Amino acid sequence: MQKSFNNGFLFLSSLLAAGVLLFASCGSQEQKPAAEKEKYVLPDTIARSLKIDTVSISQLVNSITLTGKVGSDEDHVVPVNSMVSGIIQDVKVMLGDYVKEGQALALVKSTEIAGYSNDLVNAETNLRLSQTNLQKTKDLYKSGLASMTDSLNAEISVQQAQSELNRVHAVLKINGVGAQGEFVVKAPISGFVVQKSAINNMAMRADNSTSLFTISDLKTVWIQANVYESNISLIKQGENVDVTTLAYPGRIFKGKIDKVMNVLDPASKVMKVRVVLPNPGYVLKPEMYASITVSDKENAKCLSVPSQALIFDHSQYYVLVYNSQTDIKITPVQVLNTVGDRTFIASGVNDGDKVIGSQAILIYNALNS
């Protein structure tokens, strides 16, 4: 009986020892992958299209960004008014239409124009009568039945009638009288209709200060930008600026500060500056909002990287320093400022380091996973 008990005890002890060894073996196998984390290797498909840039030393540039709104070049904006009172008929253009110089914009039925037409008939009639009277007077003078004074007076009458007819024609031309005796509102310049208040059957007076149309050629535009008091010292007349808009993301328009107003608005406490820039293709429209970047180069140099190489995560900027497809390091950097497509770095990288300039966030996430 004792021998059987001893054999059973030995068997249980052997099983327990085997279990402990098996558990220890499994534990060591589970801990091994955690100790040896698999190294990230950049895939060939990404590497072929990857953009690699170099950290370089550049002249330090400080910049400020102003806000503003696109407007017409006021030196090339013409308001169009009616020179007579009357009823507007047949408005021919709409807001935003392009018109050519001399093109009819609208017609106006007017009693003043009817009076001008009557003056034309009277002047033409008087001229014909004066010419007929002159011919008769000359015939009488030749036959001795009229004096030289009578002949001279007849010639003067013809000259006066011709002068009156010329005056009436000039008035009609200035007022743009059409074939049916209407006043024709014409475009004084070629450009776009940027304001329109004229509507059909609207009564109007010649002394009304509101223009019927406003035309701007939009070949150049002005931007009125706001400068806060703390930035006034950084603004200089004649300085080149970069302009961006919401309508054309990524597109930079080159302009120049044409005028500094030198007074602060009492309500908003900002100073206005005027930026002038060309508008090829008329892509910039009045009332568009714009951002204006003013850059100031300092007498100092600093490390810089392409702005697309930066990654911002957990309140810190990073770049990916590239040595090979198997050696990519996440490197924290201290940013001074960003101007356009370049960012100036105070520390974290060295001159000549290679950094990943495209798909950086994708690779950054892969390295952290």
mmCIF file of C-alpha atoms in Angstrom, residues 29-369:
data_model
loop_
_atom_site.group_PDB
_atom_site.id
_atom_site.type_symbol
_atom_site.label_atom_id
_atom_site.label_comp_id
_atom_site.label_asym_id
_atom_site.label_seq_id
_atom_site.Cartn_x
_atom_site.Cartn_y
_atom_site.Cartn_z
ATOM 1 C CA GLN A 29 7.864 32.752 -26.641
ATOM 2 C CA GLU A 30 5.100 35.351 -26.072
ATOM 3 C CA GLN A 31 7.535 37.946 -24.717
ATOM 4 C CA LYS A 32 10.005 37.594 -27.586
ATOM 5 C CA PRO A 33 8.049 39.536 -30.277
ATOM 6 C CA ALA A 34 7.435 42.402 -27.851
ATOM 7 C CA ALA A 35 11.155 42.648 -27.158
ATOM 8 C CA GLU A 36 12.074 42.500 -30.839
ATOM 9 C CA LYS A 37 9.697 44.989 -32.589
ATOM 10 C CA GLU A 38 9.641 44.624 -36.347
ATOM 11 C CA LYS A 39 11.533 47.452 -38.132
ATOM 12 C CA TYR A 40 9.627 49.669 -40.620
ATOM 13 C CA VAL A 41 10.697 49.367 -44.253
ATOM 14 C CA LEU A 42 9.465 51.930 -46.767
ATOM 15 C CA PRO A 43 7.589 50.087 -49.562
ATOM 16 C CA ASP A 44 9.064 50.342 -53.052
ATOM 17 C CA THR A 45 5.753 51.635 -54.461
ATOM 18 C CA ILE A 46 5.908 54.649 -52.137
ATOM 19 C CA ALA A 47 9.671 55.121 -52.478
ATOM 20 C CA ARG A 48 9.439 55.490 -56.273
ATOM 21 C CA SER A 49 7.092 58.499 -56.018
ATOM 22 C CA LEU A 50 8.606 59.985 -52.873
ATOM 23 C CA LYS A 51 9.963 63.536 -52.896
ATOM 24 C CA ILE A 52 13.184 63.943 -50.925
ATOM 25 C CA ASP A 53 14.271 67.491 -50.005
ATOM 26 C CA THR A 54 17.394 68.835 -48.363
ATOM 27 C CA VAL A 55 17.681 71.027 -45.287
ATOM 28 C CA SER A 56 19.441 74.199 -46.420
ATOM 29 C CA ILE A 57 20.614 77.526 -45.024
ATOM 30 C CA SER A 58 18.480 80.424 -46.292
ATOM 31 C CA GLN A 59 18.122 84.106 -45.602
ATOM 32 C CA LEU A 60 15.668 84.534 -42.739
ATOM 33 C CA VAL A 61 12.372 86.063 -43.825
ATOM 34 C CA ASN A 62 9.693 87.405 -41.519
ATOM 35 C CA SER A 63 6.169 87.813 -42.823
ATOM 36 C CA ILE A 64 2.766 89.066 -41.775
ATOM 37 C CA THR A 65 -0.570 88.226 -43.314
ATOM 38 C CA LEU A 66 -3.181 90.922 -43.903
ATOM 39 C CA THR A 67 -6.842 90.510 -44.799
ATOM 40 C CA GLY A 68 -8.576 92.499 -47.478
ATOM 41 C CA LYS A 69 -11.178 92.592 -50.195
ATOM 42 C CA VAL A 70 -10.814 92.823 -53.971
ATOM 43 C CA GLY A 71 -12.223 95.954 -55.581
ATOM 44 C CA SER A 72 -12.167 97.716 -58.931
ATOM 45 C CA ASP A 73 -9.300 99.961 -59.976
ATOM 46 C CA GLU A 74 -10.976 103.330 -59.356
ATOM 47 C CA ASP A 75 -8.807 104.986 -62.007
ATOM 48 C CA HIS A 76 -10.592 102.787 -64.571
ATOM 49 C CA VAL A 77 -14.160 102.919 -63.245
ATOM 50 C CA VAL A 78 -16.725 105.127 -64.967
ATOM 51 C CA PRO A 79 -20.268 105.807 -63.672
ATOM 52 C CA VAL A 80 -22.860 106.195 -66.438
ATOM 53 C CA ASN A 81 -25.655 108.740 -65.963
ATOM 54 C CA SER A 82 -28.461 110.088 -68.127
ATOM 55 C CA MET A 83 -28.086 113.667 -69.280
ATOM 56 C CA VAL A 84 -31.858 114.077 -69.654
ATOM 57 C CA SER A 85 -34.951 113.316 -67.596
ATOM 58 C CA GLY A 86 -37.440 110.755 -68.820
ATOM 59 C CA ILE A 87 -38.612 107.134 -68.737
ATOM 60 C CA ILE A 88 -36.062 104.345 -69.155
ATOM 61 C CA GLN A 89 -36.916 101.956 -71.995
ATOM 62 C CA ASP A 90 -35.214 98.806 -73.298
ATOM 63 C CA VAL A 91 -32.364 98.113 -70.838
ATOM 64 C CA LYS A 92 -29.967 96.077 -72.963
ATOM 65 C CA VAL A 93 -27.370 94.759 -70.470
ATOM 66 C CA MET A 94 -27.254 92.866 -67.193
ATOM 67 C CA LEU A 95 -24.964 93.056 -64.186
ATOM 68 C CA GLY A 96 -21.618 91.422 -65.015
ATOM 69 C CA ASP A 97 -21.954 91.784 -68.812
ATOM 70 C CA TYR A 98 -18.926 92.830 -70.834
ATOM 71 C CA VAL A 99 -19.624 95.894 -73.021
ATOM 72 C CA LYS A 100 -17.622 97.739 -75.648
ATOM 73 C CA GLU A 101 -17.049 101.467 -75.827
ATOM 74 C CA GLY A 102 -20.016 103.178 -77.518
ATOM 75 C CA GLN A 103 -22.353 100.196 -77.056
ATOM 76 C CA ALA A 104 -25.985 101.090 -76.258
ATOM 77 C CA LEU A 105 -26.916 100.253 -72.666
ATOM 78 C CA ALA A 106 -30.483 101.592 -72.519
ATOM 79 C CA LEU A 107 -32.921 104.020 -74.193
ATOM 80 C CA VAL A 108 -34.703 106.961 -72.519
ATOM 81 C CA LYS A 109 -37.953 108.504 -73.716
ATOM 82 C CA SER A 110 -37.717 112.215 -72.900
ATOM 83 C CA THR A 111 -39.567 115.474 -73.613
ATOM 84 C CA GLU A 112 -36.157 117.170 -73.681
ATOM 85 C CA ILE A 113 -35.118 114.966 -76.584
ATOM 86 C CA ALA A 114 -38.378 115.821 -78.361
ATOM 87 C CA GLY A 115 -37.442 119.499 -77.943
ATOM 88 C CA TYR A 116 -33.987 118.840 -79.412
ATOM 89 C CA SER A 117 -35.601 117.121 -82.397
ATOM 90 C CA ASN A 118 -37.869 120.140 -82.889
ATOM 91 C CA ASP A 119 -34.820 122.436 -82.731
ATOM 92 C CA LEU A 120 -33.212 120.339 -85.471
ATOM 93 C CA VAL A 121 -36.223 120.724 -87.778
ATOM 94 C CA ASN A 122 -36.353 124.479 -87.148
ATOM 95 C CA ALA A 123 -32.628 124.914 -87.750
ATOM 96 C CA GLU A 124 -32.747 122.968 -91.018
ATOM 97 C CA THR A 125 -35.786 124.960 -92.181
ATOM 98 C CA ASN A 126 -34.170 128.306 -91.305
ATOM 99 C CA LEU A 127 -31.033 127.344 -93.189
ATOM 100 C CA ARG A 128 -32.972 126.465 -96.319
ATOM 101 C CA LEU A 129 -34.959 129.743 -96.142
ATOM 102 C CA SER A 130 -31.786 131.773 -95.591
ATOM 103 C CA GLN A 131 -30.092 130.084 -98.544
ATOM 104 C CA THR A 132 -33.129 130.757 -100.775
ATOM 105 C CA ASN A 133 -33.297 134.387 -99.628
ATOM 106 C CA LEU A 134 -29.593 134.827 -100.319
ATOM 107 C CA GLN A 135 -29.960 133.546 -103.874
ATOM 108 C CA LYS A 136 -32.887 135.918 -104.551
ATOM 109 C CA THR A 137 -31.035 138.858 -103.045
ATOM 110 C CA LYS A 138 -28.024 138.174 -105.277
ATOM 111 C CA ASP A 139 -30.263 138.092 -108.350
ATOM 112 C CA LEU A 140 -31.896 141.396 -107.354
ATOM 113 C CA TYR A 141 -28.479 142.917 -106.692
ATOM 114 C CA LYS A 142 -27.314 141.971 -110.180
ATOM 115 C CA SER A 143 -30.406 143.596 -111.700
ATOM 116 C CA GLY A 144 -29.967 146.721 -109.553
ATOM 117 C CA LEU A 145 -33.088 146.106 -107.464
ATOM 118 C CA ALA A 146 -31.159 145.371 -104.210
ATOM 119 C CA SER A 147 -28.247 147.058 -102.547
ATOM 120 C CA MET A 148 -24.918 145.541 -101.539
ATOM 121 C CA THR A 149 -26.005 145.878 -97.923
ATOM 122 C CA ASP A 150 -29.025 143.673 -98.597
ATOM 123 C CA SER A 151 -26.763 141.045 -100.173
ATOM 124 C CA LEU A 152 -24.334 141.112 -97.215
ATOM 125 C CA ASN A 153 -27.205 140.801 -94.719
ATOM 126 C CA ALA A 154 -28.541 137.786 -96.612
ATOM 127 C CA GLU A 155 -25.110 136.109 -96.445
ATOM 128 C CA ILE A 156 -24.900 136.797 -92.703
ATOM 129 C CA SER A 157 -28.333 135.216 -92.230
ATOM 130 C CA VAL A 158 -27.134 132.055 -93.987
ATOM 131 C CA GLN A 159 -24.038 131.871 -91.776
ATOM 132 C CA GLN A 160 -26.135 132.315 -88.638
ATOM 133 C CA ALA A 161 -28.582 129.607 -89.728
ATOM 134 C CA GLN A 162 -25.715 127.227 -90.501
ATOM 135 C CA SER A 163 -24.143 127.953 -87.093
ATOM 136 C CA GLU A 164 -27.434 127.204 -85.324
ATOM 137 C CA LEU A 165 -27.797 123.943 -87.234
ATOM 138 C CA ASN A 166 -24.248 122.946 -86.250
ATOM 139 C CA ARG A 167 -25.051 123.719 -82.597
ATOM 140 C CA VAL A 168 -28.183 121.560 -82.670
ATOM 141 C CA HIS A 169 -26.258 118.688 -84.264
ATOM 142 C CA ALA A 170 -23.578 118.974 -81.551
ATOM 143 C CA VAL A 171 -26.227 118.905 -78.796
ATOM 144 C CA LEU A 172 -27.851 115.845 -80.344
ATOM 145 C CA LYS A 173 -24.494 114.094 -80.615
ATOM 146 C CA ILE A 174 -23.560 114.882 -77.008
ATOM 147 C CA ASN A 175 -26.915 113.622 -75.781
ATOM 148 C CA GLY A 176 -26.814 110.527 -77.966
ATOM 149 C CA VAL A 177 -30.170 110.929 -79.639
ATOM 150 C CA GLY A 178 -31.226 107.783 -81.511
ATOM 151 C CA ALA A 179 -33.023 107.412 -84.821
ATOM 152 C CA GLN A 180 -36.487 107.571 -83.186
ATOM 153 C CA GLY A 181 -35.648 110.604 -81.073
ATOM 154 C CA GLU A 182 -34.758 108.685 -77.895
ATOM 155 C CA PHE A 183 -31.810 109.385 -75.668
ATOM 156 C CA VAL A 184 -29.301 106.506 -76.005
ATOM 157 C CA VAL A 185 -27.300 105.650 -72.878
ATOM 158 C CA LYS A 186 -23.909 104.479 -74.208
ATOM 159 C CA ALA A 187 -20.889 102.825 -72.615
ATOM 160 C CA PRO A 188 -18.068 105.403 -72.273
ATOM 161 C CA ILE A 189 -15.372 102.678 -72.000
ATOM 162 C CA SER A 190 -15.024 98.966 -72.645
ATOM 163 C CA GLY A 191 -15.362 96.804 -69.547
ATOM 164 C CA PHE A 192 -17.731 94.982 -67.212
ATOM 165 C CA VAL A 193 -20.987 96.278 -65.778
ATOM 166 C CA VAL A 194 -20.152 96.148 -62.053
ATOM 167 C CA GLN A 195 -23.185 98.139 -60.870
ATOM 168 C CA LYS A 196 -26.677 98.519 -62.364
ATOM 169 C CA SER A 197 -29.682 100.441 -61.067
ATOM 170 C CA ALA A 198 -31.549 101.004 -64.355
ATOM 171 C CA ILE A 199 -34.765 99.010 -64.928
ATOM 172 C CA ASN A 200 -37.391 99.282 -67.638
ATOM 173 C CA ASN A 201 -40.155 101.914 -67.195
ATOM 174 C CA MET A 202 -38.256 103.606 -64.356
ATOM 175 C CA ALA A 203 -38.682 107.394 -64.205
ATOM 176 C CA MET A 204 -35.466 109.338 -63.738
ATOM 177 C CA ARG A 205 -34.218 112.891 -63.492
ATOM 178 C CA ALA A 206 -31.057 114.307 -65.020
ATOM 179 C CA ASP A 207 -29.983 115.725 -61.625
ATOM 180 C CA ASN A 208 -30.218 112.306 -59.915
ATOM 181 C CA SER A 209 -26.848 111.522 -58.341
ATOM 182 C CA THR A 210 -27.336 107.724 -58.600
ATOM 183 C CA SER A 211 -25.670 106.328 -61.717
ATOM 184 C CA LEU A 212 -27.627 104.024 -64.009
ATOM 185 C CA PHE A 213 -24.590 101.822 -64.630
ATOM 186 C CA THR A 214 -20.974 101.593 -63.475
ATOM 187 C CA ILE A 215 -18.365 100.118 -65.803
ATOM 188 C CA SER A 216 -14.892 98.878 -64.855
ATOM 189 C CA ASP A 217 -12.334 97.338 -67.211
ATOM 190 C CA LEU A 218 -10.951 95.014 -64.411
ATOM 191 C CA LYS A 219 -7.582 94.711 -66.181
ATOM 192 C CA THR A 220 -6.088 95.668 -62.845
ATOM 193 C CA VAL A 221 -7.727 95.466 -59.423
ATOM 194 C CA TRP A 222 -7.210 97.116 -56.051
ATOM 195 C CA ILE A 223 -7.246 95.371 -52.698
ATOM 196 C CA GLN A 224 -7.916 97.415 -49.587
ATOM 197 C CA ALA A 225 -6.032 95.574 -46.828
ATOM 198 C CA ASN A 226 -6.250 96.095 -43.059
ATOM 199 C CA VAL A 227 -3.071 96.678 -41.026
ATOM 200 C CA TYR A 228 -3.272 96.484 -37.246
ATOM 201 C CA GLU A 229 -1.346 98.984 -35.176
ATOM 202 C CA SER A 230 1.271 96.428 -34.069
ATOM 203 C CA ASN A 231 2.229 95.710 -37.695
ATOM 204 C CA ILE A 232 2.364 99.254 -39.087
ATOM 205 C CA SER A 233 6.171 99.434 -38.775
ATOM 206 C CA LEU A 234 6.504 96.411 -41.092
ATOM 207 C CA ILE A 235 4.552 98.000 -43.965
ATOM 208 C CA LYS A 236 6.383 99.994 -46.640
ATOM 209 C CA GLN A 237 5.011 101.603 -49.784
ATOM 210 C CA GLY A 238 6.242 99.932 -52.966
ATOM 211 C CA GLU A 239 6.830 96.566 -51.271
ATOM 212 C CA ASN A 240 5.954 93.406 -53.236
ATOM 213 C CA VAL A 241 3.297 91.121 -51.760
ATOM 214 C CA ASP A 242 1.757 87.703 -52.410
ATOM 215 C CA VAL A 243 -2.034 87.502 -52.640
ATOM 216 C CA THR A 244 -4.127 84.355 -52.195
ATOM 217 C CA THR A 245 -7.894 83.823 -52.365
ATOM 218 C CA LEU A 246 -10.371 81.147 -51.346
ATOM 219 C CA ALA A 247 -11.480 80.810 -54.972
ATOM 220 C CA TYR A 248 -8.018 79.710 -56.184
ATOM 221 C CA PRO A 249 -6.312 77.687 -53.418
ATOM 222 C CA GLY A 250 -2.610 77.242 -54.024
ATOM 223 C CA ARG A 251 -2.437 80.033 -56.617
ATOM 224 C CA ILE A 252 -0.356 83.091 -55.699
ATOM 225 C CA PHE A 253 -0.959 86.498 -57.307
ATOM 226 C CA LYS A 254 1.900 89.000 -57.292
ATOM 227 C CA GLY A 255 1.085 92.588 -56.355
ATOM 228 C CA LYS A 256 2.565 95.715 -54.830
ATOM 229 C CA ILE A 257 1.635 98.066 -51.996
ATOM 230 C CA ASP A 258 0.726 101.152 -53.982
ATOM 231 C CA LYS A 259 -0.442 103.454 -51.211
ATOM 232 C CA VAL A 260 -0.363 103.633 -47.409
ATOM 233 C CA MET A 261 -3.261 105.667 -45.977
ATOM 234 C CA ASN A 262 -1.332 106.743 -42.824
ATOM 235 C CA VAL A 263 -4.475 107.146 -40.695
ATOM 236 C CA LEU A 264 -6.280 104.712 -38.426
ATOM 237 C CA ASP A 265 -9.963 104.005 -38.792
ATOM 238 C CA PRO A 266 -11.541 105.333 -35.554
ATOM 239 C CA ALA A 267 -13.965 102.391 -35.323
ATOM 240 C CA SER A 268 -11.829 99.370 -36.267
ATOM 241 C CA LYS A 269 -8.423 100.844 -35.266
ATOM 242 C CA VAL A 270 -6.760 99.582 -38.456
ATOM 243 C CA MET A 271 -4.780 101.373 -41.141
ATOM 244 C CA LYS A 272 -5.723 100.804 -44.768
ATOM 245 C CA VAL A 273 -3.187 100.037 -47.486
ATOM 246 C CA ARG A 274 -3.914 99.690 -51.180
ATOM 247 C CA VAL A 275 -2.481 96.766 -53.123
ATOM 248 C CA VAL A 276 -2.489 96.945 -56.938
ATOM 249 C CA LEU A 277 -2.122 93.827 -59.040
ATOM 250 C CA PRO A 278 -2.790 92.808 -62.645
ATOM 251 C CA ASN A 279 -5.826 90.660 -63.335
ATOM 252 C CA PRO A 280 -5.147 88.478 -66.406
ATOM 253 C CA GLY A 281 -8.194 86.555 -67.526
ATOM 254 C CA TYR A 282 -10.360 88.631 -65.137
ATOM 255 C CA VAL A 283 -10.074 85.841 -62.546
ATOM 256 C CA LEU A 284 -10.205 88.232 -59.570
ATOM 257 C CA LYS A 285 -13.727 89.541 -58.998
ATOM 258 C CA PRO A 286 -14.819 92.583 -56.965
ATOM 259 C CA GLU A 287 -15.867 91.725 -53.393
ATOM 260 C CA MET A 288 -13.665 88.594 -53.219
ATOM 261 C CA TYR A 289 -11.873 88.187 -49.878
ATOM 262 C CA ALA A 290 -8.087 87.935 -50.075
ATOM 263 C CA SER A 291 -5.061 87.255 -47.867
ATOM 264 C CA ILE A 292 -2.008 89.426 -48.447
ATOM 265 C CA THR A 293 1.412 88.189 -47.312
ATOM 266 C CA VAL A 294 4.059 90.864 -46.738
ATOM 267 C CA SER A 295 7.606 89.495 -46.420
ATOM 268 C CA ASP A 296 10.575 91.254 -44.832
ATOM 269 C CA LYS A 297 14.108 89.848 -45.336
ATOM 270 C CA GLU A 298 16.413 90.161 -42.348
ATOM 271 C CA ASN A 299 20.227 90.281 -42.222
ATOM 272 C CA ALA A 300 20.402 86.759 -40.800
ATOM 273 C CA LYS A 301 20.452 83.208 -42.089
ATOM 274 C CA CYS A 302 18.675 80.162 -40.805
ATOM 275 C CA LEU A 303 17.972 76.506 -41.606
ATOM 276 C CA SER A 304 14.875 75.968 -43.703
ATOM 277 C CA VAL A 305 12.834 73.048 -45.002
ATOM 278 C CA PRO A 306 9.907 72.795 -47.413
ATOM 279 C CA SER A 307 6.660 73.490 -45.567
ATOM 280 C CA GLN A 308 5.188 70.212 -46.856
ATOM 281 C CA ALA A 309 7.837 68.286 -44.914
ATOM 282 C CA LEU A 310 6.431 69.445 -41.556
ATOM 283 C CA ILE A 311 4.154 67.279 -39.414
ATOM 284 C CA PHE A 312 2.307 68.718 -36.405
ATOM 285 C CA ASP A 313 1.268 66.250 -33.731
ATOM 286 C CA HIS A 314 0.742 66.500 -29.959
ATOM 287 C CA SER A 315 1.680 70.219 -29.889
ATOM 288 C CA GLN A 316 5.042 69.510 -31.559
ATOM 289 C CA TYR A 317 6.436 69.864 -35.092
ATOM 290 C CA TYR A 318 8.315 66.941 -36.653
ATOM 291 C CA VAL A 319 10.168 66.113 -39.867
ATOM 292 C CA LEU A 320 11.138 62.706 -41.207
ATOM 293 C CA VAL A 321 14.915 62.489 -41.716
ATOM 294 C CA TYR A 322 15.575 60.043 -44.556
ATOM 295 C CA ASN A 323 18.747 57.945 -44.743
ATOM 296 C CA SER A 324 17.431 54.870 -46.540
ATOM 297 C CA GLN A 325 14.243 52.885 -46.957
ATOM 298 C CA THR A 326 15.048 51.085 -43.711
ATOM 299 C CA ASP A 327 16.372 54.141 -41.847
ATOM 300 C CA ILE A 328 13.771 56.904 -41.419
ATOM 301 C CA LYS A 329 13.752 58.867 -38.184
ATOM 302 C CA ILE A 330 10.996 60.974 -36.664
ATOM 303 C CA THR A 331 12.800 64.158 -35.608
ATOM 304 C CA PRO A 332 11.222 66.952 -33.512
ATOM 305 C CA VAL A 333 12.084 70.483 -34.700
ATOM 306 C CA GLN A 334 11.561 74.007 -33.389
ATOM 307 C CA VAL A 335 9.849 76.228 -35.973
ATOM 308 C CA LEU A 336 10.591 79.956 -36.211
ATOM 309 C CA ASN A 337 8.072 80.899 -38.913
ATOM 310 C CA THR A 338 6.676 79.884 -42.269
ATOM 311 C CA VAL A 339 6.769 82.032 -45.406
ATOM 312 C CA GLY A 340 5.023 80.509 -48.399
ATOM 313 C CA ASP A 341 6.471 77.086 -49.201
ATOM 314 C CA ARG A 342 9.521 77.412 -46.867
ATOM 315 C CA THR A 343 9.617 76.992 -43.100
ATOM 316 C CA PHE A 344 12.507 78.301 -41.003
ATOM 317 C CA ILE A 345 13.875 75.957 -38.313
ATOM 318 C CA ALA A 346 15.693 76.965 -35.108
ATOM 319 C CA SER A 347 16.850 73.474 -34.079
ATOM 320 C CA GLY A 348 16.364 69.743 -34.586
ATOM 321 C CA VAL A 349 18.034 69.175 -37.971
ATOM 322 C CA ASN A 350 21.369 69.951 -39.616
ATOM 323 C CA ASP A 351 22.350 71.528 -42.904
ATOM 324 C CA GLY A 352 22.325 68.877 -45.636
ATOM 325 C CA ASP A 353 19.955 66.442 -43.903
ATOM 326 C CA LYS A 354 17.524 64.697 -46.244
ATOM 327 C CA VAL A 355 13.865 65.057 -45.286
ATOM 328 C CA ILE A 356 10.747 63.527 -46.783
ATOM 329 C CA GLY A 357 8.802 66.235 -48.633
ATOM 330 C CA SER A 358 5.732 64.280 -49.770
ATOM 331 C CA GLN A 359 3.376 61.772 -48.146
ATOM 332 C CA ALA A 360 5.068 62.651 -44.842
ATOM 333 C CA ILE A 361 1.961 62.190 -42.681
ATOM 334 C CA LEU A 362 1.327 58.736 -44.213
ATOM 335 C CA ILE A 363 4.847 57.540 -43.391
ATOM 336 C CA TYR A 364 4.715 59.195 -39.964
ATOM 337 C CA ASN A 365 1.595 57.216 -39.050
ATOM 338 C CA ALA A 366 3.176 53.995 -40.328
ATOM 339 C CA LEU A 367 6.284 54.556 -38.196
ATOM 340 C CA ASN A 368 4.135 55.112 -35.100
ATOM 341 C CA SER A 369 1.906 52.085 -35.648
#
